[in-house]
């Protein structure tokens, strides 16, 4: 039976890597009839964001990753925010000090920097020089009175440390090459390392699943567990997720795309853009020079202003792009893991039931966006009409779509007409024309040129269609179809030559729902008014 925990540091939104860890925590626990805890690791005062815990929890809930114990679900081993457990860490740090397995240090930043430089110059790893005699409490008081920072370091043992990892097998670490690391910071907070080890023990965690970037931390954790006499949990360090660009999937990718768009934009006022992103012009310049990265809301606001689509990284990005939670769960469960099933489109329950911890892959895994779209198309098809409607309405709320005002029966029709859509965003975009006023339609300049203006044929077709539609006695999807097909036959042209001008006139673009149904849903009067507007607008 596995007791697992997802332990995010609340520094921002939940990203795809974090979501995968959280998912395997859930899968492992549920597959073994165990328990899944959520613990917020908020001991880094400089990096914490006050809104992050809620964002992370909202994203987990959206994905359907429900924890058994944690914030909002108090259990026996809480509190689940590390910032509320400082008294516990203090006690455990004292134990190490008493055992002589940790010691106080008072180095200044400059002194540490000099030691690091020296190590770098002689091409060695920085190993903190452990004093022969540990400072006493009197020394601590003395250092404090001189205004020095006081920290506590853990004594790394000298013997080899072997980490048994489910994904990578045995990993050997030469402990001599690992420096005594800080466990209590000068602000009185423990470091992640100490808090994590203490909490994993006190919370009864049996399986630690986390990203590969933590593998280097694990020998230190194992050494501390030994020092305390704790049990070592089973470790699984999941492989790195690589984006199609080749690098590790991270926010930086979004930065790259945005930077390119800013550089390409003509006549762009930096002051205006900085204001939109709620940053200073200096910060914007730093970002453009590659020195820094604004936070997610800034990046998103600037991208929206420039109308550039950023590659999705955080869960909320995928929500806004119209992916289903079922899709993401299915997709991220297959990042660095292959399920022992002969199909890839899987429900969470199927993944849980078939879970086999020997099937993690060591090698980096590619985040294949085309595959993700294909998965989403399939999962959309798998939902019942009512389920899809519910998901779609949730989506419309997130993006504040004008389609929110539509009633359920119209939305169901839209969804039906969008069969085969890859995302809910696609459904929304293709059907927005139904829910915006005629004067708010944004005409795609290229489509207007190509379909309406070229040789004047499109506009002439519109005029003819308007006349025929006006005199059509019964308006049904069928009669509209017959009319359009009749004209195509009469003129000996393809249906596209008839339908596309109409499409551009009522939707503003050539990409929309099937045309006959579009007209029927929009209503004939509205259709004719839009045709008139388009004829007037583009005739000059
Ligand atoms: N707080 C750590 C992080 O967000 C968790 C690492 C762990 O699971 O031990 O990366």
Short mmCIF file of N, CA, C and O and ligand atoms in Angstrom, two decimals, residues 5 7-9 41 192 196 208-210 214, ligand 1:
data_model
loop_
_atom_site.label_atom_id
_atom_site.label_comp_id
_atom_site.label_asym_id
_atom_site.label_seq_id
_atom_site.Cartn_x
_atom_site.Cartn_y
_atom_site.Cartn_z
N UNK A 5 2.64 11.60 -1.62
CA UNK A 5 2.31 13.01 -1.41
C UNK A 5 2.75 13.80 -2.62
O UNK A 5 3.76 13.50 -3.25
N UNK A 7 4.03 17.50 -3.36
CA UNK A 7 4.56 18.52 -2.46
C UNK A 7 5.03 19.75 -3.23
O UNK A 7 6.23 20.02 -3.31
N UNK A 8 4.11 20.49 -3.84
CA UNK A 8 4.54 21.63 -4.65
C UNK A 8 5.06 22.79 -3.80
O UNK A 8 4.57 23.01 -2.70
N UNK A 9 6.06 23.46 -4.34
CA UNK A 9 6.48 24.73 -3.75
C UNK A 9 5.60 25.78 -4.43
O UNK A 9 5.57 25.85 -5.65
N UNK A 41 4.81 23.13 0.18
CA UNK A 41 6.16 23.37 0.70
C UNK A 41 6.52 24.85 0.58
O UNK A 41 7.23 25.27 -0.34
N UNK A 192 14.18 23.31 2.19
CA UNK A 192 13.32 22.26 1.62
C UNK A 192 13.81 20.88 2.06
O UNK A 192 13.00 20.02 2.44
N UNK A 196 11.30 18.46 4.01
CA UNK A 196 10.80 17.36 3.20
C UNK A 196 11.06 16.01 3.88
O UNK A 196 10.18 15.16 4.00
N UNK A 208 8.04 8.23 -2.72
CA UNK A 208 8.28 9.61 -3.16
C UNK A 208 8.46 9.61 -4.67
O UNK A 208 9.40 9.01 -5.19
N UNK A 209 7.53 10.27 -5.33
CA UNK A 209 7.60 10.36 -6.80
C UNK A 209 7.86 11.83 -7.09
O UNK A 209 7.14 12.70 -6.57
N UNK A 210 8.88 12.11 -7.86
CA UNK A 210 9.17 13.51 -8.18
C UNK A 210 10.00 13.58 -9.44
O UNK A 210 10.44 12.56 -9.98
N UNK A 214 15.27 16.39 -9.01
CA UNK A 214 15.48 16.20 -7.57
C UNK A 214 16.42 15.05 -7.23
O UNK A 214 16.76 14.86 -6.06
N1 LIG B 1 8.73 21.23 -3.23
C1 LIG B 1 9.46 20.45 -4.18
C2 LIG B 1 9.17 20.97 -5.57
O1 LIG B 1 8.16 21.62 -5.79
C3 LIG B 1 9.02 19.01 -4.05
C4 LIG B 1 10.08 18.04 -4.24
C5 LIG B 1 9.71 16.68 -3.68
O2 LIG B 1 8.71 16.14 -4.15
O3 LIG B 1 10.36 16.22 -2.80
O4 LIG B 1 9.92 20.75 -6.47
#
